mmCIF file of N, CA and C and ligand atoms in Angstrom:
data_model
loop_
_atom_site.group_PDB
_atom_site.id
_atom_site.type_symbol
_atom_site.label_atom_id
_atom_site.label_comp_id
_atom_site.label_asym_id
_atom_site.label_seq_id
_atom_site.Cartn_x
_atom_site.Cartn_y
_atom_site.Cartn_z
ATOM 1 N N UNK A 1 92.552 -6.519 147.869
ATOM 2 C CA UNK A 1 93.236 -6.199 146.613
ATOM 3 C C UNK A 1 93.879 -7.469 146.078
ATOM 4 N N UNK A 2 93.786 -7.630 144.779
ATOM 5 C CA UNK A 2 94.402 -8.803 144.159
ATOM 6 C C UNK A 2 95.169 -8.339 142.930
ATOM 7 N N UNK A 3 96.486 -8.344 143.016
ATOM 8 C CA UNK A 3 97.339 -7.879 141.925
ATOM 9 C C UNK A 3 97.779 -9.061 141.078
ATOM 10 N N UNK A 4 97.661 -8.906 139.746
ATOM 11 C CA UNK A 4 98.179 -9.926 138.838
ATOM 12 C C UNK A 4 99.107 -9.236 137.853
ATOM 13 N N UNK A 5 100.377 -9.578 137.878
ATOM 14 C CA UNK A 5 101.308 -8.963 136.931
ATOM 15 C C UNK A 5 101.046 -9.507 135.531
ATOM 16 N N UNK A 6 101.469 -8.768 134.537
ATOM 17 C CA UNK A 6 101.100 -9.072 133.152
ATOM 18 C C UNK A 6 101.496 -10.481 132.734
ATOM 19 N N UNK A 7 102.596 -10.992 133.274
ATOM 20 C CA UNK A 7 103.063 -12.319 132.851
ATOM 21 C C UNK A 7 102.292 -13.445 133.518
ATOM 22 N N UNK A 8 101.424 -13.109 134.469
ATOM 23 C CA UNK A 8 100.677 -14.158 135.168
ATOM 24 C C UNK A 8 99.204 -14.249 134.736
ATOM 25 N N UNK A 9 98.803 -13.366 133.822
ATOM 26 C CA UNK A 9 97.430 -13.477 133.312
ATOM 27 C C UNK A 9 97.322 -14.776 132.512
ATOM 28 N N UNK A 10 96.276 -15.530 132.786
ATOM 29 C CA UNK A 10 96.165 -16.888 132.236
ATOM 30 C C UNK A 10 95.475 -16.863 130.869
ATOM 31 N N UNK A 11 96.239 -16.432 129.840
ATOM 32 C CA UNK A 11 95.696 -16.385 128.488
ATOM 33 C C UNK A 11 95.427 -17.794 127.989
ATOM 34 N N UNK A 12 94.256 -17.969 127.377
ATOM 35 C CA UNK A 12 93.873 -19.281 126.854
ATOM 36 C C UNK A 12 93.094 -19.078 125.561
ATOM 37 N N UNK A 13 93.157 -20.046 124.646
ATOM 38 C CA UNK A 13 92.419 -19.893 123.385
ATOM 39 C C UNK A 13 90.927 -19.701 123.634
ATOM 40 N N UNK A 14 90.323 -18.777 122.887
ATOM 41 C CA UNK A 14 88.875 -18.593 122.959
ATOM 42 C C UNK A 14 88.200 -19.816 122.330
ATOM 43 N N UNK A 15 86.993 -20.144 122.782
ATOM 44 C CA UNK A 15 86.318 -21.344 122.265
ATOM 45 C C UNK A 15 86.097 -21.288 120.755
ATOM 46 N N UNK A 16 86.538 -22.326 120.077
ATOM 47 C CA UNK A 16 86.408 -22.352 118.608
ATOM 48 C C UNK A 16 84.952 -22.307 118.167
ATOM 49 N N UNK A 17 84.046 -22.845 118.986
ATOM 50 C CA UNK A 17 82.629 -22.895 118.603
ATOM 51 C C UNK A 17 81.998 -21.504 118.581
ATOM 52 N N UNK A 18 82.665 -20.523 119.188
ATOM 53 C CA UNK A 18 82.070 -19.192 119.326
ATOM 54 C C UNK A 18 82.821 -18.119 118.549
ATOM 55 N N UNK A 19 83.883 -18.511 117.865
ATOM 56 C CA UNK A 19 84.726 -17.544 117.169
ATOM 57 C C UNK A 19 85.078 -18.045 115.773
ATOM 58 N N UNK A 20 85.348 -17.120 114.877
ATOM 59 C CA UNK A 20 85.990 -17.406 113.602
ATOM 60 C C UNK A 20 87.421 -16.898 113.713
ATOM 61 N N UNK A 21 88.384 -17.705 113.334
ATOM 62 C CA UNK A 21 89.780 -17.298 113.462
ATOM 63 C C UNK A 21 90.275 -17.513 114.881
ATOM 64 N N UNK A 22 91.451 -16.953 115.162
ATOM 65 C CA UNK A 22 92.083 -17.223 116.457
ATOM 66 C C UNK A 22 92.000 -16.027 117.393
ATOM 67 N N UNK A 23 91.587 -16.326 118.623
ATOM 68 C CA UNK A 23 91.482 -15.294 119.648
ATOM 69 C C UNK A 23 91.841 -15.916 120.990
ATOM 70 N N UNK A 24 92.188 -15.072 121.945
ATOM 71 C CA UNK A 24 92.569 -15.537 123.286
ATOM 72 C C UNK A 24 91.818 -14.742 124.331
ATOM 73 N N UNK A 25 91.463 -15.432 125.417
ATOM 74 C CA UNK A 25 90.848 -14.801 126.581
ATOM 75 C C UNK A 25 91.887 -14.674 127.691
ATOM 76 N N UNK A 26 91.944 -13.510 128.303
ATOM 77 C CA UNK A 26 92.773 -13.320 129.487
ATOM 78 C C UNK A 26 91.914 -12.821 130.627
ATOM 79 N N UNK A 27 91.553 -13.699 131.573
ATOM 80 C CA UNK A 27 90.681 -13.277 132.678
ATOM 81 C C UNK A 27 91.357 -12.213 133.537
ATOM 82 N N UNK A 28 90.657 -11.102 133.761
ATOM 83 C CA UNK A 28 91.163 -10.010 134.591
ATOM 84 C C UNK A 28 90.422 -9.973 135.926
ATOM 85 N N UNK A 29 89.157 -10.331 135.894
ATOM 86 C CA UNK A 29 88.363 -10.375 137.119
ATOM 87 C C UNK A 29 87.290 -11.422 136.930
ATOM 88 N N UNK A 30 87.278 -12.387 137.812
ATOM 89 C CA UNK A 30 86.294 -13.458 137.736
ATOM 90 C C UNK A 30 85.386 -13.362 138.949
ATOM 91 N N UNK A 31 84.099 -13.175 138.728
ATOM 92 C CA UNK A 31 83.183 -12.933 139.845
ATOM 93 C C UNK A 31 82.908 -14.201 140.645
ATOM 94 N N UNK A 32 82.547 -13.973 141.895
ATOM 95 C CA UNK A 32 82.130 -15.083 142.752
ATOM 96 C C UNK A 32 80.664 -15.428 142.517
ATOM 97 N N UNK A 33 79.889 -14.460 142.056
ATOM 98 C CA UNK A 33 78.490 -14.760 141.705
ATOM 99 C C UNK A 33 78.106 -13.878 140.520
ATOM 100 N N UNK A 34 76.953 -14.187 139.916
ATOM 101 C CA UNK A 34 76.619 -13.587 138.624
ATOM 102 C C UNK A 34 76.278 -12.106 138.716
ATOM 103 N N UNK A 35 76.221 -11.547 139.939
ATOM 104 C CA UNK A 35 75.912 -10.130 140.061
ATOM 105 C C UNK A 35 77.150 -9.262 139.832
ATOM 106 N N UNK A 36 78.307 -9.884 139.763
ATOM 107 C CA UNK A 36 79.532 -9.118 139.584
ATOM 108 C C UNK A 36 79.963 -9.117 138.120
ATOM 109 N N UNK A 37 80.786 -8.154 137.758
ATOM 110 C CA UNK A 37 81.240 -8.033 136.375
ATOM 111 C C UNK A 37 82.278 -9.101 136.045
ATOM 112 N N UNK A 38 82.196 -9.602 134.832
ATOM 113 C CA UNK A 38 83.248 -10.443 134.268
ATOM 114 C C UNK A 38 84.110 -9.538 133.399
ATOM 115 N N UNK A 39 85.394 -9.451 133.705
ATOM 116 C CA UNK A 39 86.308 -8.603 132.943
ATOM 117 C C UNK A 39 87.336 -9.505 132.270
ATOM 118 N N UNK A 40 87.346 -9.448 130.945
ATOM 119 C CA UNK A 40 88.249 -10.284 130.152
ATOM 120 C C UNK A 40 89.067 -9.394 129.233
ATOM 121 N N UNK A 41 90.358 -9.681 129.089
ATOM 122 C CA UNK A 41 91.083 -9.197 127.939
ATOM 123 C C UNK A 41 90.827 -10.166 126.798
ATOM 124 N N UNK A 42 90.605 -9.643 125.600
ATOM 125 C CA UNK A 42 90.412 -10.517 124.441
ATOM 126 C C UNK A 42 91.344 -10.040 123.331
ATOM 127 N N UNK A 43 92.193 -10.938 122.863
ATOM 128 C CA UNK A 43 93.127 -10.648 121.768
ATOM 129 C C UNK A 43 92.615 -11.357 120.523
ATOM 130 N N UNK A 44 92.405 -10.600 119.453
ATOM 131 C CA UNK A 44 91.972 -11.174 118.175
ATOM 132 C C UNK A 44 93.115 -11.051 117.168
ATOM 133 N N UNK A 45 93.432 -12.138 116.498
ATOM 134 C CA UNK A 45 94.331 -12.045 115.346
ATOM 135 C C UNK A 45 93.580 -11.361 114.201
ATOM 136 N N UNK A 46 94.310 -10.819 113.218
ATOM 137 C CA UNK A 46 93.620 -10.257 112.056
ATOM 138 C C UNK A 46 92.604 -11.266 111.501
ATOM 139 N N UNK A 47 91.422 -10.762 111.124
ATOM 140 C CA UNK A 47 90.364 -11.573 110.524
ATOM 141 C C UNK A 47 89.545 -12.359 111.564
ATOM 142 N N UNK A 48 89.965 -12.375 112.806
ATOM 143 C CA UNK A 48 89.216 -13.134 113.822
ATOM 144 C C UNK A 48 88.062 -12.296 114.356
ATOM 145 N N UNK A 49 86.946 -12.954 114.634
ATOM 146 C CA UNK A 49 85.782 -12.268 115.207
ATOM 147 C C UNK A 49 84.913 -13.277 115.934
ATOM 148 N N UNK A 50 84.055 -12.729 116.806
ATOM 149 C CA UNK A 50 83.111 -13.571 117.535
ATOM 150 C C UNK A 50 82.009 -14.051 116.589
ATOM 151 N N UNK A 51 81.272 -15.059 117.013
ATOM 152 C CA UNK A 51 79.962 -15.337 116.412
ATOM 153 C C UNK A 51 78.999 -14.227 116.829
ATOM 154 N N UNK A 52 77.839 -14.205 116.192
ATOM 155 C CA UNK A 52 76.744 -13.351 116.649
ATOM 156 C C UNK A 52 76.338 -13.792 118.062
ATOM 157 N N UNK A 53 76.147 -12.820 118.950
ATOM 158 C CA UNK A 53 75.790 -13.133 120.328
ATOM 159 C C UNK A 53 75.165 -11.918 120.995
ATOM 160 N N UNK A 54 74.645 -12.122 122.209
ATOM 161 C CA UNK A 54 74.095 -11.002 122.982
ATOM 162 C C UNK A 54 74.406 -11.212 124.459
ATOM 163 N N UNK A 55 74.253 -10.126 125.217
ATOM 164 C CA UNK A 55 74.530 -10.151 126.656
ATOM 165 C C UNK A 55 73.280 -9.678 127.395
ATOM 166 N N UNK A 56 72.675 -10.552 128.201
ATOM 167 C CA UNK A 56 71.435 -10.168 128.898
ATOM 168 C C UNK A 56 71.578 -8.909 129.752
ATOM 169 N N UNK A 57 72.776 -8.662 130.290
ATOM 170 C CA UNK A 57 72.988 -7.471 131.113
ATOM 171 C C UNK A 57 73.775 -6.380 130.409
ATOM 172 N N UNK A 58 74.042 -6.555 129.112
ATOM 173 C CA UNK A 58 74.827 -5.572 128.372
ATOM 174 C C UNK A 58 76.323 -5.796 128.542
ATOM 175 N N UNK A 59 77.095 -5.000 127.801
ATOM 176 C CA UNK A 59 78.548 -5.164 127.795
ATOM 177 C C UNK A 59 79.212 -3.840 127.417
ATOM 178 N N UNK A 60 80.371 -3.603 127.991
ATOM 179 C CA UNK A 60 81.218 -2.487 127.564
ATOM 180 C C UNK A 60 82.511 -3.065 127.005
ATOM 181 N N UNK A 61 82.907 -2.576 125.843
ATOM 182 C CA UNK A 61 84.179 -2.949 125.230
ATOM 183 C C UNK A 61 85.093 -1.731 125.270
ATOM 184 N N UNK A 62 86.334 -1.940 125.668
ATOM 185 C CA UNK A 62 87.329 -0.867 125.684
ATOM 186 C C UNK A 62 88.536 -1.345 124.885
ATOM 187 N N UNK A 63 88.789 -0.684 123.770
ATOM 188 C CA UNK A 63 89.883 -1.113 122.893
ATOM 189 C C UNK A 63 91.229 -0.680 123.480
ATOM 190 N N UNK A 64 92.089 -1.639 123.668
ATOM 191 C CA UNK A 64 93.409 -1.395 124.250
ATOM 192 C C UNK A 64 94.449 -1.141 123.171
ATOM 193 N N UNK A 65 94.362 -1.905 122.087
ATOM 194 C CA UNK A 65 95.351 -1.737 121.019
ATOM 195 C C UNK A 65 94.808 -2.325 119.724
ATOM 196 N N UNK A 66 95.445 -1.937 118.627
ATOM 197 C CA UNK A 66 95.090 -2.486 117.328
ATOM 198 C C UNK A 66 93.911 -1.771 116.695
ATOM 199 N N UNK A 67 93.230 -2.501 115.813
ATOM 200 C CA UNK A 67 92.142 -1.922 115.032
ATOM 201 C C UNK A 67 91.079 -2.984 114.861
ATOM 202 N N UNK A 68 89.864 -2.665 115.329
ATOM 203 C CA UNK A 68 88.812 -3.678 115.308
ATOM 204 C C UNK A 68 87.501 -3.153 114.771
ATOM 205 N N UNK A 69 86.523 -4.049 114.753
ATOM 206 C CA UNK A 69 85.202 -3.761 114.213
ATOM 207 C C UNK A 69 84.143 -4.271 115.186
ATOM 208 N N UNK A 70 83.035 -3.534 115.264
ATOM 209 C CA UNK A 70 81.871 -3.951 116.051
ATOM 210 C C UNK A 70 80.646 -3.660 115.197
ATOM 211 N N UNK A 71 79.698 -4.595 115.156
ATOM 212 C CA UNK A 71 78.481 -4.366 114.374
ATOM 213 C C UNK A 71 77.307 -5.034 115.073
ATOM 214 N N UNK A 72 76.092 -4.480 114.851
ATOM 215 C CA UNK A 72 74.894 -5.116 115.403
ATOM 216 C C UNK A 72 73.937 -5.486 114.275
ATOM 217 N N UNK A 73 72.862 -6.182 114.640
ATOM 218 C CA UNK A 73 71.935 -6.671 113.614
ATOM 219 C C UNK A 73 70.983 -5.585 113.155
ATOM 220 N N UNK A 74 71.119 -4.369 113.704
ATOM 221 C CA UNK A 74 70.353 -3.238 113.214
ATOM 222 C C UNK A 74 71.057 -2.493 112.093
ATOM 223 N N UNK A 75 72.236 -2.990 111.688
ATOM 224 C CA UNK A 75 72.969 -2.376 110.595
ATOM 225 C C UNK A 75 73.998 -1.350 111.039
ATOM 226 N N UNK A 76 74.101 -1.128 112.350
ATOM 227 C CA UNK A 76 75.142 -0.221 112.840
ATOM 228 C C UNK A 76 76.480 -0.949 112.834
ATOM 229 N N UNK A 77 77.528 -0.190 112.533
ATOM 230 C CA UNK A 77 78.858 -0.769 112.401
ATOM 231 C C UNK A 77 79.869 0.324 112.714
ATOM 232 N N UNK A 78 80.883 -0.020 113.505
ATOM 233 C CA UNK A 78 81.890 0.986 113.807
ATOM 234 C C UNK A 78 83.263 0.337 113.908
ATOM 235 N N UNK A 79 84.278 1.110 113.599
ATOM 236 C CA UNK A 79 85.651 0.686 113.859
ATOM 237 C C UNK A 79 85.997 1.079 115.283
ATOM 238 N N UNK A 80 86.940 0.384 115.872
ATOM 239 C CA UNK A 80 87.442 0.801 117.178
ATOM 240 C C UNK A 80 88.953 0.670 117.210
ATOM 241 N N UNK A 81 89.578 1.670 117.823
ATOM 242 C CA UNK A 81 91.021 1.659 117.978
ATOM 243 C C UNK A 81 91.354 2.089 119.400
ATOM 244 N N UNK A 82 92.620 2.065 119.750
ATOM 245 C CA UNK A 82 93.027 2.228 121.150
ATOM 246 C C UNK A 82 92.344 3.424 121.800
ATOM 247 N N UNK A 83 91.702 3.175 122.934
ATOM 248 C CA UNK A 83 91.046 4.220 123.707
ATOM 249 C C UNK A 83 89.564 4.344 123.430
ATOM 250 N N UNK A 84 89.082 3.712 122.358
ATOM 251 C CA UNK A 84 87.650 3.792 122.042
ATOM 252 C C UNK A 84 86.847 2.839 122.930
ATOM 253 N N UNK A 85 85.623 3.249 123.201
ATOM 254 C CA UNK A 85 84.699 2.463 124.014
ATOM 255 C C UNK A 85 83.417 2.234 123.231
ATOM 256 N N UNK A 86 82.888 1.024 123.312
ATOM 257 C CA UNK A 86 81.594 0.709 122.708
ATOM 258 C C UNK A 86 80.716 0.089 123.781
ATOM 259 N N UNK A 87 79.505 0.638 123.945
ATOM 260 C CA UNK A 87 78.553 0.089 124.903
ATOM 261 C C UNK A 87 77.492 -0.690 124.149
ATOM 262 N N UNK A 88 77.316 -1.954 124.505
ATOM 263 C CA UNK A 88 76.342 -2.832 123.868
ATOM 264 C C UNK A 88 75.133 -2.948 124.802
ATOM 265 N N UNK A 89 73.943 -2.537 124.358
ATOM 266 C CA UNK A 89 72.779 -2.619 125.244
ATOM 267 C C UNK A 89 72.394 -4.074 125.538
ATOM 268 N N UNK A 90 71.725 -4.300 126.665
ATOM 269 C CA UNK A 90 71.252 -5.644 126.986
ATOM 270 C C UNK A 90 70.443 -6.242 125.834
ATOM 271 N N UNK A 91 70.756 -7.475 125.496
ATOM 272 C CA UNK A 91 69.974 -8.209 124.512
ATOM 273 C C UNK A 91 70.275 -7.907 123.058
ATOM 274 N N UNK A 92 71.138 -6.927 122.783
ATOM 275 C CA UNK A 92 71.396 -6.561 121.385
ATOM 276 C C UNK A 92 72.297 -7.601 120.708
ATOM 277 N N UNK A 93 71.815 -8.129 119.577
ATOM 278 C CA UNK A 93 72.594 -9.116 118.829
ATOM 279 C C UNK A 93 73.724 -8.393 118.095
ATOM 280 N N UNK A 94 74.964 -8.862 118.272
ATOM 281 C CA UNK A 94 76.119 -8.146 117.734
ATOM 282 C C UNK A 94 77.313 -9.084 117.612
ATOM 283 N N UNK A 95 78.384 -8.562 117.043
ATOM 284 C CA UNK A 95 79.669 -9.277 117.028
ATOM 285 C C UNK A 95 80.791 -8.255 117.145
ATOM 286 N N UNK A 96 81.974 -8.721 117.506
ATOM 287 C CA UNK A 96 83.153 -7.859 117.526
ATOM 288 C C UNK A 96 84.382 -8.665 117.161
ATOM 289 N N UNK A 97 85.399 -7.961 116.657
ATOM 290 C CA UNK A 97 86.617 -8.662 116.276
ATOM 291 C C UNK A 97 87.654 -7.710 115.723
ATOM 292 N N UNK A 98 88.731 -8.314 115.225
ATOM 293 C CA UNK A 98 89.811 -7.541 114.627
ATOM 294 C C UNK A 98 89.435 -7.122 113.210
ATOM 295 N N UNK A 99 90.169 -6.160 112.689
ATOM 296 C CA UNK A 99 90.068 -5.846 111.269
ATOM 297 C C UNK A 99 90.720 -6.970 110.467
ATOM 298 N N UNK A 100 90.456 -6.991 109.164
ATOM 299 C CA UNK A 100 90.985 -8.098 108.351
ATOM 300 C C UNK A 100 92.505 -8.024 108.221
ATOM 301 N N UNK A 101 93.070 -6.834 108.455
ATOM 302 C CA UNK A 101 94.508 -6.665 108.231
ATOM 303 C C UNK A 101 95.252 -6.182 109.476
ATOM 304 N N UNK A 102 94.616 -6.288 110.634
ATOM 305 C CA UNK A 102 95.264 -5.815 111.866
ATOM 306 C C UNK A 102 94.717 -6.595 113.060
ATOM 307 N N UNK A 103 95.544 -6.848 114.048
ATOM 308 C CA UNK A 103 95.035 -7.459 115.275
ATOM 309 C C UNK A 103 94.317 -6.418 116.127
ATOM 310 N N UNK A 104 93.645 -6.880 117.145
ATOM 311 C CA UNK A 104 92.959 -5.956 118.058
ATOM 312 C C UNK A 104 92.850 -6.609 119.422
ATOM 313 N N UNK A 105 93.080 -5.825 120.460
ATOM 314 C CA UNK A 105 92.851 -6.279 121.833
ATOM 315 C C UNK A 105 91.850 -5.344 122.485
ATOM 316 N N UNK A 106 90.821 -5.932 123.088
ATOM 317 C CA UNK A 106 89.913 -5.118 123.902
ATOM 318 C C UNK A 106 89.694 -5.755 125.255
ATOM 319 N N UNK A 107 89.307 -4.926 126.208
ATOM 320 C CA UNK A 107 88.726 -5.423 127.446
ATOM 321 C C UNK A 107 87.241 -5.559 127.214
ATOM 322 N N UNK A 108 86.637 -6.612 127.752
ATOM 323 C CA UNK A 108 85.179 -6.706 127.773
ATOM 324 C C UNK A 108 84.737 -6.770 129.224
ATOM 325 N N UNK A 109 83.734 -5.956 129.527
ATOM 326 C CA UNK A 109 83.166 -5.900 130.871
ATOM 327 C C UNK A 109 81.700 -6.285 130.734
ATOM 328 N N UNK A 110 81.356 -7.415 131.302
ATOM 329 C CA UNK A 110 80.030 -7.997 131.098
ATOM 330 C C UNK A 110 79.401 -8.259 132.459
ATOM 331 N N UNK A 111 78.134 -7.864 132.601
ATOM 332 C CA UNK A 111 77.428 -8.111 133.861
ATOM 333 C C UNK A 111 76.167 -8.921 133.578
ATOM 334 N N UNK A 112 75.621 -9.486 134.630
ATOM 335 C CA UNK A 112 74.347 -10.195 134.505
ATOM 336 C C UNK A 112 74.518 -11.625 134.063
ATOM 337 N N UNK A 113 73.453 -12.157 133.472
ATOM 338 C CA UNK A 113 73.463 -13.561 133.073
ATOM 339 C C UNK A 113 74.520 -13.800 132.006
ATOM 340 N N UNK A 114 74.938 -15.054 131.850
ATOM 341 C CA UNK A 114 76.004 -15.357 130.887
ATOM 342 C C UNK A 114 75.638 -14.966 129.454
ATOM 343 N N UNK A 115 76.668 -14.714 128.683
ATOM 344 C CA UNK A 115 76.516 -14.391 127.259
ATOM 345 C C UNK A 115 75.696 -15.459 126.553
ATOM 346 N N UNK A 116 74.787 -14.989 125.682
ATOM 347 C CA UNK A 116 73.966 -15.913 124.893
ATOM 348 C C UNK A 116 74.580 -16.015 123.502
ATOM 349 N N UNK A 117 75.271 -17.113 123.253
ATOM 350 C CA UNK A 117 75.952 -17.328 121.979
ATOM 351 C C UNK A 117 75.004 -17.951 120.971
ATOM 352 N N UNK A 118 75.132 -17.562 119.710
ATOM 353 C CA UNK A 118 74.448 -18.287 118.641
ATOM 354 C C UNK A 118 75.511 -19.104 117.908
ATOM 355 N N UNK A 119 75.054 -20.043 117.091
ATOM 356 C CA UNK A 119 76.011 -20.797 116.276
ATOM 357 C C UNK A 119 76.204 -20.124 114.919
ATOM 358 N N UNK A 120 75.698 -18.891 114.814
ATOM 359 C CA UNK A 120 75.851 -18.124 113.555
ATOM 360 C C UNK A 120 77.223 -17.479 113.509
ATOM 361 N N UNK A 121 78.095 -17.964 112.657
ATOM 362 C CA UNK A 121 79.350 -17.264 112.413
ATOM 363 C C UNK A 121 79.077 -15.994 111.613
ATOM 364 N N UNK A 122 79.938 -15.009 111.772
ATOM 365 C CA UNK A 122 79.859 -13.788 110.961
ATOM 366 C C UNK A 122 80.412 -14.133 109.574
ATOM 367 N N UNK A 123 79.541 -14.051 108.569
ATOM 368 C CA UNK A 123 79.982 -14.414 107.222
ATOM 369 C C UNK A 123 81.001 -13.401 106.700
ATOM 370 N N UNK A 124 81.722 -13.771 105.682
ATOM 371 C CA UNK A 124 82.695 -12.834 105.105
ATOM 372 C C UNK A 124 81.993 -11.552 104.626
ATOM 373 N N UNK A 125 80.786 -11.685 104.035
ATOM 374 C CA UNK A 125 80.055 -10.493 103.599
ATOM 375 C C UNK A 125 79.669 -9.611 104.788
ATOM 376 N N UNK A 126 79.179 -10.233 105.853
ATOM 377 C CA UNK A 126 78.840 -9.458 107.052
ATOM 378 C C UNK A 126 80.079 -8.776 107.617
ATOM 379 N N UNK A 127 81.173 -9.512 107.624
ATOM 380 C CA UNK A 127 82.423 -8.992 108.186
ATOM 381 C C UNK A 127 82.926 -7.792 107.383
ATOM 382 N N UNK A 128 82.805 -7.884 106.073
ATOM 383 C CA UNK A 128 83.267 -6.772 105.225
ATOM 384 C C UNK A 128 82.267 -5.629 105.147
ATOM 385 N N UNK A 129 81.069 -5.857 105.692
ATOM 386 C CA UNK A 129 80.044 -4.827 105.619
ATOM 387 C C UNK A 129 79.419 -4.723 104.243
ATOM 388 N N UNK A 130 79.498 -5.832 103.488
ATOM 389 C CA UNK A 130 78.956 -5.841 102.113
ATOM 390 C C UNK A 130 77.439 -5.969 102.154
HETATM 391 MN MN1 LIG B 201 79.781 -8.937 122.948
#
């Protein structure tokens, strides 16, 4: 068992190359090898979102607080708020982030090979669902 109290989680800025706006990563579980889940808390400021990306082994997002958005390249789009869960299938190109007027925190649970990031930022039109 490994207990980490809330004040000891090592929050750090999310990589600028992979995000629009400001976000933070808080590692909750770091695997010893790639077969284990990576569990991160992710805090997004209003208007912040990931670049387009995919996860070879899929991903589960669990919204802890705030109000956020998730969309894929198939045109599906959903809001998420505290207690909501979104399952991203392996390989699906998608993004997630806060709403334009509210912050959002989610847990991300990712398994398998590392996330495949693109350098495609989510445009303002994509973000607004225009
Ligand atoms: Mn993702």
